[in-house]
Amino acid sequence: MEKIILDCDPGHDDAIAILLAAASPEIDLLGITTVAGNHTIDNVTRNALSVCTVFGIQVPVARGSEGPLVIEQVIAEEIHGATGLDGPYLPPASFDLDPRHAVDFIIETVMAHEPGTVTLVPVGPYTNIALAARKEPRIVERVKQVIVMGGAYTRGNITPAAEFNIYADPEAAHVVFSAGWPVTMIGLDLTQHQALATPELQERVRAIGGDISEFILDTWDFVHTTHNGLLDIPYPAIHDACCVAAVIDPDIITVEKADVRVELEGRWTKGQTVANFQSASGMRHFGGSASAQTDYRTDVAITLDFERFADLIVDSATHLTNAKA
Ligand code: PIR
Ligand code: CA
């Protein structure tokens, strides 16, 4: 079993990431940490507890950072609504928050497990992860890997160049990409163009029946209406669950190595992830010279095995529906 901490800002697609993490036999979900992103920390934390309640699961949930490290807070209310998870019915929480701050939860959990065994899965802005790496640098060596949802090497969703999780806290993203731990970047190139809730997938979820099935369909119905006019995609994107799917089955994605840098100052490109896939030394790499430069090697996700991904969602929803009955 792969041990993970899911750091999230639920968030419609974050809820599907929680579903996969909680239901899959391949995953040991050590805890959920929350971060301000899609909405305020109060709302996303309340949503995380509600989502767990709907799914009939109980894991430690620790509340995290209220806002980005340096810039002013940006939220994605135009996509996720006034609660951050508008659409489905959100029941009151059936259990209490973990008393620790998310940053301390991450540090204590990573340090309490064997080196090389805990995977961090940040699917909101990376504020908590960056703070944890700064507060306890030993976690950088100790975690197994970091599989992030965020960035894009083709096009953005919040600006032409930038993806929301990076744009909402670019300095935190810089810390995560440059820390030295193994990073896999699952960006919009994959999540917004290959991981969509197609009519076929929606029908398979509908066929399960029950309140978990209804909840999932309601999340997709809501973002389908808010995507309209904002994004040129035909069906709701299931961004965050792609990272959990890649923990369950690394072969579900293909990756290519690149040196990924976060644009912190661009006029049109702030928050862009600039990915250098080129390794030949003739090119002027970052820093303008071909030599004597740090090379941050990131595994950048390129393609998704969508059929396998869809099966994981249907299997997870079926499993939790049966467990709840
Ligand atoms: C933000 C998101 C999704 C769509 C828009 N337009 C804005 C959230 C998702 O939860 C995901 O983690 C990431 N941020 C995708 O940019
Ligand atoms: Ca998210």
PDB file of C-alpha atoms in Angstrom, residues 77-318:
ATOM      1  CA  GLU A  77     -15.351  31.215  -7.086  1.00  0.00           C
ATOM      2  CA  GLU A  78     -16.391  31.597 -10.736  1.00  0.00           C
ATOM      3  CA  ILE A  79     -15.820  27.857 -11.166  1.00  0.00           C
ATOM      4  CA  HIS A  80     -16.662  26.453  -7.726  1.00  0.00           C
ATOM      5  CA  GLY A  81     -19.384  28.809  -6.475  1.00  0.00           C
ATOM      6  CA  ALA A  82     -19.902  30.671  -3.203  1.00  0.00           C
ATOM      7  CA  THR A  83     -19.205  27.671  -0.951  1.00  0.00           C
ATOM      8  CA  GLY A  84     -16.259  26.414  -3.028  1.00  0.00           C
ATOM      9  CA  LEU A  85     -18.308  23.268  -3.698  1.00  0.00           C
ATOM     10  CA  ASP A  86     -21.688  24.500  -4.908  1.00  0.00           C
ATOM     11  CA  GLY A  87     -24.123  22.013  -6.420  1.00  0.00           C
ATOM     12  CA  PRO A  88     -24.205  18.818  -4.363  1.00  0.00           C
ATOM     13  CA  TYR A  89     -25.797  18.574  -0.935  1.00  0.00           C
ATOM     14  CA  LEU A  90     -23.093  19.074   1.713  1.00  0.00           C
ATOM     15  CA  PRO A  91     -24.022  17.354   4.972  1.00  0.00           C
ATOM     16  CA  PRO A  92     -22.739  18.623   8.318  1.00  0.00           C
ATOM     17  CA  ALA A  93     -19.446  17.025   9.358  1.00  0.00           C
ATOM     18  CA  SER A  94     -19.771  13.709  11.166  1.00  0.00           C
ATOM     19  CA  PHE A  95     -16.366  14.061  12.895  1.00  0.00           C
ATOM     20  CA  ASP A  96     -13.928  16.708  14.169  1.00  0.00           C
ATOM     21  CA  LEU A  97     -10.826  18.214  12.635  1.00  0.00           C
ATOM     22  CA  ASP A  98      -7.400  17.014  13.675  1.00  0.00           C
ATOM     23  CA  PRO A  99      -6.169  19.626  16.191  1.00  0.00           C
ATOM     24  CA  ARG A 100      -2.872  20.214  14.374  1.00  0.00           C
ATOM     25  CA  HIS A 101      -2.146  22.764  11.669  1.00  0.00           C
ATOM     26  CA  ALA A 102      -1.737  21.092   8.264  1.00  0.00           C
ATOM     27  CA  VAL A 103       1.952  22.065   8.101  1.00  0.00           C
ATOM     28  CA  ASP A 104       2.666  20.311  11.412  1.00  0.00           C
ATOM     29  CA  PHE A 105       0.496  17.368  10.430  1.00  0.00           C
ATOM     30  CA  ILE A 106       2.552  16.919   7.245  1.00  0.00           C
ATOM     31  CA  ILE A 107       5.883  17.214   9.073  1.00  0.00           C
ATOM     32  CA  GLU A 108       4.940  14.922  11.956  1.00  0.00           C
ATOM     33  CA  THR A 109       3.410  12.310   9.678  1.00  0.00           C
ATOM     34  CA  VAL A 110       6.363  12.209   7.280  1.00  0.00           C
ATOM     35  CA  MET A 111       8.871  12.055  10.164  1.00  0.00           C
ATOM     36  CA  ALA A 112       6.890   9.301  11.927  1.00  0.00           C
ATOM     37  CA  HIS A 113       7.061   6.942   8.933  1.00  0.00           C
ATOM     38  CA  GLU A 114      10.046   5.149   7.431  1.00  0.00           C
ATOM     39  CA  PRO A 115      12.129   7.206   4.989  1.00  0.00           C
ATOM     40  CA  GLY A 116      10.990   6.869   1.400  1.00  0.00           C
ATOM     41  CA  THR A 117       7.495   5.659   2.213  1.00  0.00           C
ATOM     42  CA  VAL A 118       5.214   8.726   2.245  1.00  0.00           C
ATOM     43  CA  THR A 119       4.032  10.411  -0.962  1.00  0.00           C
ATOM     44  CA  LEU A 120       2.724  13.984  -0.843  1.00  0.00           C
ATOM     45  CA  VAL A 121      -0.131  14.765  -3.219  1.00  0.00           C
ATOM     46  CA  PRO A 122      -0.766  18.537  -3.395  1.00  0.00           C
ATOM     47  CA  VAL A 123      -3.828  19.353  -5.504  1.00  0.00           C
ATOM     48  CA  GLY A 124      -4.410  22.953  -4.399  1.00  0.00           C
ATOM     49  CA  PRO A 125      -1.899  25.823  -4.170  1.00  0.00           C
ATOM     50  CA  TYR A 126       1.341  24.457  -2.660  1.00  0.00           C
ATOM     51  CA  THR A 127       1.461  26.794   0.349  1.00  0.00           C
ATOM     52  CA  ASN A 128       1.375  24.069   3.029  1.00  0.00           C
ATOM     53  CA  ILE A 129       3.962  21.946   1.233  1.00  0.00           C
ATOM     54  CA  ALA A 130       6.385  24.854   0.827  1.00  0.00           C
ATOM     55  CA  LEU A 131       5.967  25.873   4.481  1.00  0.00           C
ATOM     56  CA  ALA A 132       6.496  22.287   5.647  1.00  0.00           C
ATOM     57  CA  ALA A 133       9.700  22.018   3.573  1.00  0.00           C
ATOM     58  CA  ARG A 134      10.976  25.273   5.076  1.00  0.00           C
ATOM     59  CA  LYS A 135       9.961  24.457   8.652  1.00  0.00           C
ATOM     60  CA  GLU A 136      11.403  20.938   8.611  1.00  0.00           C
ATOM     61  CA  PRO A 137      13.840  20.549   5.682  1.00  0.00           C
ATOM     62  CA  ARG A 138      14.473  16.901   6.596  1.00  0.00           C
ATOM     63  CA  ILE A 139      11.126  16.000   4.999  1.00  0.00           C
ATOM     64  CA  VAL A 140      12.614  16.786   1.574  1.00  0.00           C
ATOM     65  CA  GLU A 141      14.929  13.789   1.842  1.00  0.00           C
ATOM     66  CA  ARG A 142      12.415  11.674   3.655  1.00  0.00           C
ATOM     67  CA  VAL A 143       9.328  11.715   1.433  1.00  0.00           C
ATOM     68  CA  LYS A 144       9.112   9.195  -1.358  1.00  0.00           C
ATOM     69  CA  GLN A 145       7.888  11.686  -3.963  1.00  0.00           C
ATOM     70  CA  VAL A 146       5.599  14.643  -4.573  1.00  0.00           C
ATOM     71  CA  ILE A 147       2.894  14.254  -7.206  1.00  0.00           C
ATOM     72  CA  VAL A 148       1.376  17.659  -7.877  1.00  0.00           C
ATOM     73  CA  MET A 149      -1.682  18.744  -9.784  1.00  0.00           C
ATOM     74  CA  GLY A 150      -0.756  22.016 -11.370  1.00  0.00           C
ATOM     75  CA  GLY A 151       1.003  23.857 -14.099  1.00  0.00           C
ATOM     76  CA  ALA A 152       0.879  23.365 -17.825  1.00  0.00           C
ATOM     77  CA  TYR A 153       3.448  23.285 -20.623  1.00  0.00           C
ATOM     78  CA  THR A 154       0.862  24.238 -23.243  1.00  0.00           C
ATOM     79  CA  ARG A 155      -1.870  26.592 -22.026  1.00  0.00           C
ATOM     80  CA  GLY A 156      -3.324  27.912 -18.789  1.00  0.00           C
ATOM     81  CA  ASN A 157      -6.809  28.089 -17.299  1.00  0.00           C
ATOM     82  CA  ILE A 158      -6.716  31.226 -15.147  1.00  0.00           C
ATOM     83  CA  THR A 159      -4.616  33.241 -17.607  1.00  0.00           C
ATOM     84  CA  PRO A 160      -3.469  32.197 -21.095  1.00  0.00           C
ATOM     85  CA  ALA A 161      -0.176  31.044 -19.589  1.00  0.00           C
ATOM     86  CA  ALA A 162      -0.917  30.034 -15.999  1.00  0.00           C
ATOM     87  CA  GLU A 163      -2.726  27.225 -14.245  1.00  0.00           C
ATOM     88  CA  PHE A 164      -4.680  28.145 -11.102  1.00  0.00           C
ATOM     89  CA  ASN A 165      -2.795  26.188  -8.386  1.00  0.00           C
ATOM     90  CA  ILE A 166       0.511  27.747  -9.463  1.00  0.00           C
ATOM     91  CA  TYR A 167      -0.933  31.199 -10.139  1.00  0.00           C
ATOM     92  CA  ALA A 168      -2.557  31.281  -6.691  1.00  0.00           C
ATOM     93  CA  ASP A 169       0.822  30.813  -4.944  1.00  0.00           C
ATOM     94  CA  PRO A 170       3.730  30.985  -7.399  1.00  0.00           C
ATOM     95  CA  GLU A 171       6.405  31.394  -4.725  1.00  0.00           C
ATOM     96  CA  ALA A 172       5.238  28.214  -3.001  1.00  0.00           C
ATOM     97  CA  ALA A 173       5.358  26.413  -6.346  1.00  0.00           C
ATOM     98  CA  HIS A 174       8.917  27.635  -6.856  1.00  0.00           C
ATOM     99  CA  VAL A 175       9.890  26.112  -3.506  1.00  0.00           C
ATOM    100  CA  VAL A 176       8.296  22.776  -4.409  1.00  0.00           C
ATOM    101  CA  PHE A 177       9.850  22.489  -7.889  1.00  0.00           C
ATOM    102  CA  SER A 178      13.329  23.484  -6.695  1.00  0.00           C
ATOM    103  CA  ALA A 179      13.485  21.619  -3.367  1.00  0.00           C
ATOM    104  CA  GLY A 180      15.284  18.539  -4.672  1.00  0.00           C
ATOM    105  CA  TRP A 181      12.699  15.842  -3.940  1.00  0.00           C
ATOM    106  CA  PRO A 182      11.290  13.818  -6.845  1.00  0.00           C
ATOM    107  CA  VAL A 183       8.386  15.784  -8.350  1.00  0.00           C
ATOM    108  CA  THR A 184       5.811  14.632 -10.874  1.00  0.00           C
ATOM    109  CA  MET A 185       3.846  17.490 -12.427  1.00  0.00           C
ATOM    110  CA  ILE A 186       0.406  16.517 -13.651  1.00  0.00           C
ATOM    111  CA  GLY A 187      -0.705  19.685 -15.384  1.00  0.00           C
ATOM    112  CA  LEU A 188      -3.612  20.889 -17.457  1.00  0.00           C
ATOM    113  CA  ASP A 189      -2.092  19.352 -20.582  1.00  0.00           C
ATOM    114  CA  LEU A 190      -3.273  16.070 -19.117  1.00  0.00           C
ATOM    115  CA  THR A 191      -6.048  16.949 -16.662  1.00  0.00           C
ATOM    116  CA  GLN A 192      -8.017  19.503 -18.678  1.00  0.00           C
ATOM    117  CA  HIS A 193      -7.681  17.818 -22.042  1.00  0.00           C
ATOM    118  CA  GLN A 194      -7.633  14.084 -21.318  1.00  0.00           C
ATOM    119  CA  ALA A 195      -9.416  13.554 -17.953  1.00  0.00           C
ATOM    120  CA  LEU A 196     -12.981  14.617 -18.708  1.00  0.00           C
ATOM    121  CA  ALA A 197     -16.264  13.359 -17.279  1.00  0.00           C
ATOM    122  CA  THR A 198     -17.574  12.084 -20.601  1.00  0.00           C
ATOM    123  CA  PRO A 199     -21.267  11.171 -21.044  1.00  0.00           C
ATOM    124  CA  GLU A 200     -20.235   7.476 -20.958  1.00  0.00           C
ATOM    125  CA  LEU A 201     -18.443   7.882 -17.631  1.00  0.00           C
ATOM    126  CA  GLN A 202     -21.383   9.841 -16.206  1.00  0.00           C
ATOM    127  CA  GLU A 203     -23.740   7.031 -17.235  1.00  0.00           C
ATOM    128  CA  ARG A 204     -21.539   4.435 -15.534  1.00  0.00           C
ATOM    129  CA  VAL A 205     -21.583   6.484 -12.310  1.00  0.00           C
ATOM    130  CA  ARG A 206     -25.353   6.984 -12.581  1.00  0.00           C
ATOM    131  CA  ALA A 207     -25.819   3.216 -12.868  1.00  0.00           C
ATOM    132  CA  ILE A 208     -24.242   2.724  -9.410  1.00  0.00           C
ATOM    133  CA  GLY A 209     -27.132   4.582  -7.738  1.00  0.00           C
ATOM    134  CA  GLY A 210     -27.239   5.862  -4.150  1.00  0.00           C
ATOM    135  CA  ASP A 211     -26.065   9.105  -2.592  1.00  0.00           C
ATOM    136  CA  ILE A 212     -22.354   8.839  -3.504  1.00  0.00           C
ATOM    137  CA  SER A 213     -23.250   8.429  -7.165  1.00  0.00           C
ATOM    138  CA  GLU A 214     -25.650  11.367  -6.885  1.00  0.00           C
ATOM    139  CA  PHE A 215     -23.008  13.515  -5.181  1.00  0.00           C
ATOM    140  CA  ILE A 216     -20.447  12.871  -7.936  1.00  0.00           C
ATOM    141  CA  LEU A 217     -22.951  13.614 -10.693  1.00  0.00           C
ATOM    142  CA  ASP A 218     -23.998  16.829  -8.934  1.00  0.00           C
ATOM    143  CA  THR A 219     -20.373  18.020  -8.784  1.00  0.00           C
ATOM    144  CA  TRP A 220     -19.980  17.414 -12.516  1.00  0.00           C
ATOM    145  CA  ASP A 221     -23.304  19.093 -13.337  1.00  0.00           C
ATOM    146  CA  PHE A 222     -22.251  22.189 -11.431  1.00  0.00           C
ATOM    147  CA  VAL A 223     -18.808  22.647 -12.975  1.00  0.00           C
ATOM    148  CA  HIS A 224     -20.256  21.882 -16.374  1.00  0.00           C
ATOM    149  CA  THR A 225     -22.424  24.999 -16.061  1.00  0.00           C
ATOM    150  CA  THR A 226     -19.611  27.192 -14.702  1.00  0.00           C
ATOM    151  CA  HIS A 227     -17.054  25.952 -17.269  1.00  0.00           C
ATOM    152  CA  ASN A 228     -19.350  27.176 -20.029  1.00  0.00           C
ATOM    153  CA  GLY A 229     -18.063  30.443 -21.365  1.00  0.00           C
ATOM    154  CA  LEU A 230     -14.860  30.234 -19.304  1.00  0.00           C
ATOM    155  CA  LEU A 231     -13.093  27.255 -20.828  1.00  0.00           C
ATOM    156  CA  ASP A 232     -13.250  25.631 -24.254  1.00  0.00           C
ATOM    157  CA  ILE A 233     -13.764  22.086 -23.009  1.00  0.00           C
ATOM    158  CA  PRO A 234     -16.817  19.893 -23.693  1.00  0.00           C
ATOM    159  CA  TYR A 235     -17.126  18.108 -20.322  1.00  0.00           C
ATOM    160  CA  PRO A 236     -16.051  18.715 -16.712  1.00  0.00           C
ATOM    161  CA  ALA A 237     -12.322  18.227 -16.071  1.00  0.00           C
ATOM    162  CA  ILE A 238     -11.446  15.746 -13.292  1.00  0.00           C
ATOM    163  CA  HIS A 239      -8.051  17.350 -12.567  1.00  0.00           C
ATOM    164  CA  ASP A 240      -7.028  16.303  -9.069  1.00  0.00           C
ATOM    165  CA  ALA A 241      -7.970  12.636  -9.179  1.00  0.00           C
ATOM    166  CA  CYS A 242      -5.307  12.129 -11.864  1.00  0.00           C
ATOM    167  CA  CYS A 243      -2.586  12.475  -9.206  1.00  0.00           C
ATOM    168  CA  VAL A 244      -4.150   9.816  -6.992  1.00  0.00           C
ATOM    169  CA  ALA A 245      -4.622   7.575 -10.039  1.00  0.00           C
ATOM    170  CA  ALA A 246      -0.900   7.926 -10.764  1.00  0.00           C
ATOM    171  CA  VAL A 247      -0.098   6.714  -7.238  1.00  0.00           C
ATOM    172  CA  ILE A 248      -2.452   3.737  -7.638  1.00  0.00           C
ATOM    173  CA  ASP A 249      -0.988   2.821 -11.022  1.00  0.00           C
ATOM    174  CA  PRO A 250       2.082   4.741 -12.226  1.00  0.00           C
ATOM    175  CA  ASP A 251       1.568   3.302 -15.711  1.00  0.00           C
ATOM    176  CA  ILE A 252      -1.717   5.194 -16.060  1.00  0.00           C
ATOM    177  CA  ILE A 253       0.321   8.233 -17.169  1.00  0.00           C
ATOM    178  CA  THR A 254       3.349   8.712 -19.365  1.00  0.00           C
ATOM    179  CA  VAL A 255       5.931  11.314 -18.384  1.00  0.00           C
ATOM    180  CA  GLU A 256       8.891  13.122 -19.874  1.00  0.00           C
ATOM    181  CA  LYS A 257      11.685  14.736 -17.905  1.00  0.00           C
ATOM    182  CA  ALA A 258      11.929  18.509 -17.964  1.00  0.00           C
ATOM    183  CA  ASP A 259      13.472  21.317 -15.947  1.00  0.00           C
ATOM    184  CA  VAL A 260      10.399  23.219 -14.734  1.00  0.00           C
ATOM    185  CA  ARG A 261      10.661  26.828 -13.569  1.00  0.00           C
ATOM    186  CA  VAL A 262       7.860  29.003 -12.256  1.00  0.00           C
ATOM    187  CA  GLU A 263       7.536  32.456 -13.800  1.00  0.00           C
ATOM    188  CA  LEU A 264       7.394  34.838 -10.833  1.00  0.00           C
ATOM    189  CA  GLU A 265       7.544  38.159 -12.635  1.00  0.00           C
ATOM    190  CA  GLY A 266       6.223  37.916 -16.191  1.00  0.00           C
ATOM    191  CA  ARG A 267       4.007  40.625 -17.576  1.00  0.00           C
ATOM    192  CA  TRP A 268       1.650  38.157 -19.292  1.00  0.00           C
ATOM    193  CA  THR A 269       3.068  34.966 -17.894  1.00  0.00           C
ATOM    194  CA  LYS A 270       3.062  35.236 -14.086  1.00  0.00           C
ATOM    195  CA  GLY A 271       2.521  31.773 -12.619  1.00  0.00           C
ATOM    196  CA  GLN A 272       3.439  29.961 -15.835  1.00  0.00           C
ATOM    197  CA  THR A 273       5.415  26.729 -15.537  1.00  0.00           C
ATOM    198  CA  VAL A 274       8.153  27.007 -18.144  1.00  0.00           C
ATOM    199  CA  ALA A 275       9.276  23.479 -18.958  1.00  0.00           C
ATOM    200  CA  ASN A 276      12.575  22.821 -20.671  1.00  0.00           C
ATOM    201  CA  PHE A 277      12.312  19.360 -22.229  1.00  0.00           C
ATOM    202  CA  GLN A 278      15.557  19.891 -24.089  1.00  0.00           C
ATOM    203  CA  SER A 279      18.740  18.458 -22.641  1.00  0.00           C
ATOM    204  CA  ALA A 280      21.256  19.030 -25.464  1.00  0.00           C
ATOM    205  CA  SER A 281      23.873  21.404 -24.144  1.00  0.00           C
ATOM    206  CA  GLY A 282      23.852  23.709 -27.163  1.00  0.00           C
ATOM    207  CA  MET A 283      20.698  25.432 -26.010  1.00  0.00           C
ATOM    208  CA  ARG A 284      20.796  28.457 -23.776  1.00  0.00           C
ATOM    209  CA  HIS A 285      19.024  26.962 -20.789  1.00  0.00           C
ATOM    210  CA  PHE A 286      17.604  28.875 -17.841  1.00  0.00           C
ATOM    211  CA  GLY A 287      20.056  31.498 -16.730  1.00  0.00           C
ATOM    212  CA  GLY A 288      21.147  32.118 -20.330  1.00  0.00           C
ATOM    213  CA  SER A 289      24.204  29.894 -20.341  1.00  0.00           C
ATOM    214  CA  ALA A 290      24.588  26.319 -21.438  1.00  0.00           C
ATOM    215  CA  SER A 291      26.679  25.230 -18.465  1.00  0.00           C
ATOM    216  CA  ALA A 292      27.019  25.618 -14.707  1.00  0.00           C
ATOM    217  CA  GLN A 293      23.328  25.749 -13.994  1.00  0.00           C
ATOM    218  CA  THR A 294      21.067  23.818 -11.684  1.00  0.00           C
ATOM    219  CA  ASP A 295      18.896  21.332 -13.510  1.00  0.00           C
ATOM    220  CA  TYR A 296      15.625  20.660 -11.712  1.00  0.00           C
ATOM    221  CA  ARG A 297      14.434  17.358 -13.102  1.00  0.00           C
ATOM    222  CA  THR A 298      10.679  17.023 -12.963  1.00  0.00           C
ATOM    223  CA  ASP A 299       8.617  14.194 -14.420  1.00  0.00           C
ATOM    224  CA  VAL A 300       6.059  16.050 -16.504  1.00  0.00           C
ATOM    225  CA  ALA A 301       2.881  14.105 -17.311  1.00  0.00           C
ATOM    226  CA  ILE A 302       2.069  13.870 -21.015  1.00  0.00           C
ATOM    227  CA  THR A 303      -0.667  11.277 -21.605  1.00  0.00           C
ATOM    228  CA  LEU A 304      -3.359   9.505 -19.587  1.00  0.00           C
ATOM    229  CA  ASP A 305      -4.858   6.037 -20.062  1.00  0.00           C
ATOM    230  CA  PHE A 306      -8.397   7.373 -19.830  1.00  0.00           C
ATOM    231  CA  GLU A 307     -10.208   4.007 -19.848  1.00  0.00           C
ATOM    232  CA  ARG A 308      -8.199   2.810 -16.877  1.00  0.00           C
ATOM    233  CA  PHE A 309      -8.781   6.161 -15.115  1.00  0.00           C
ATOM    234  CA  ALA A 310     -12.539   5.933 -15.682  1.00  0.00           C
ATOM    235  CA  ASP A 311     -12.522   2.375 -14.287  1.00  0.00           C
ATOM    236  CA  LEU A 312     -10.799   3.607 -11.108  1.00  0.00           C
ATOM    237  CA  ILE A 313     -13.518   6.217 -10.544  1.00  0.00           C
ATOM    238  CA  VAL A 314     -16.349   3.740 -11.123  1.00  0.00           C
ATOM    239  CA  ASP A 315     -14.680   1.074  -8.960  1.00  0.00           C
ATOM    240  CA  SER A 316     -14.055   3.548  -6.118  1.00  0.00           C
ATOM    241  CA  ALA A 317     -17.604   4.882  -6.138  1.00  0.00           C
ATOM    242  CA  THR A 318     -18.992   1.339  -6.236  1.00  0.00           C
TER     243      THR A 318
END
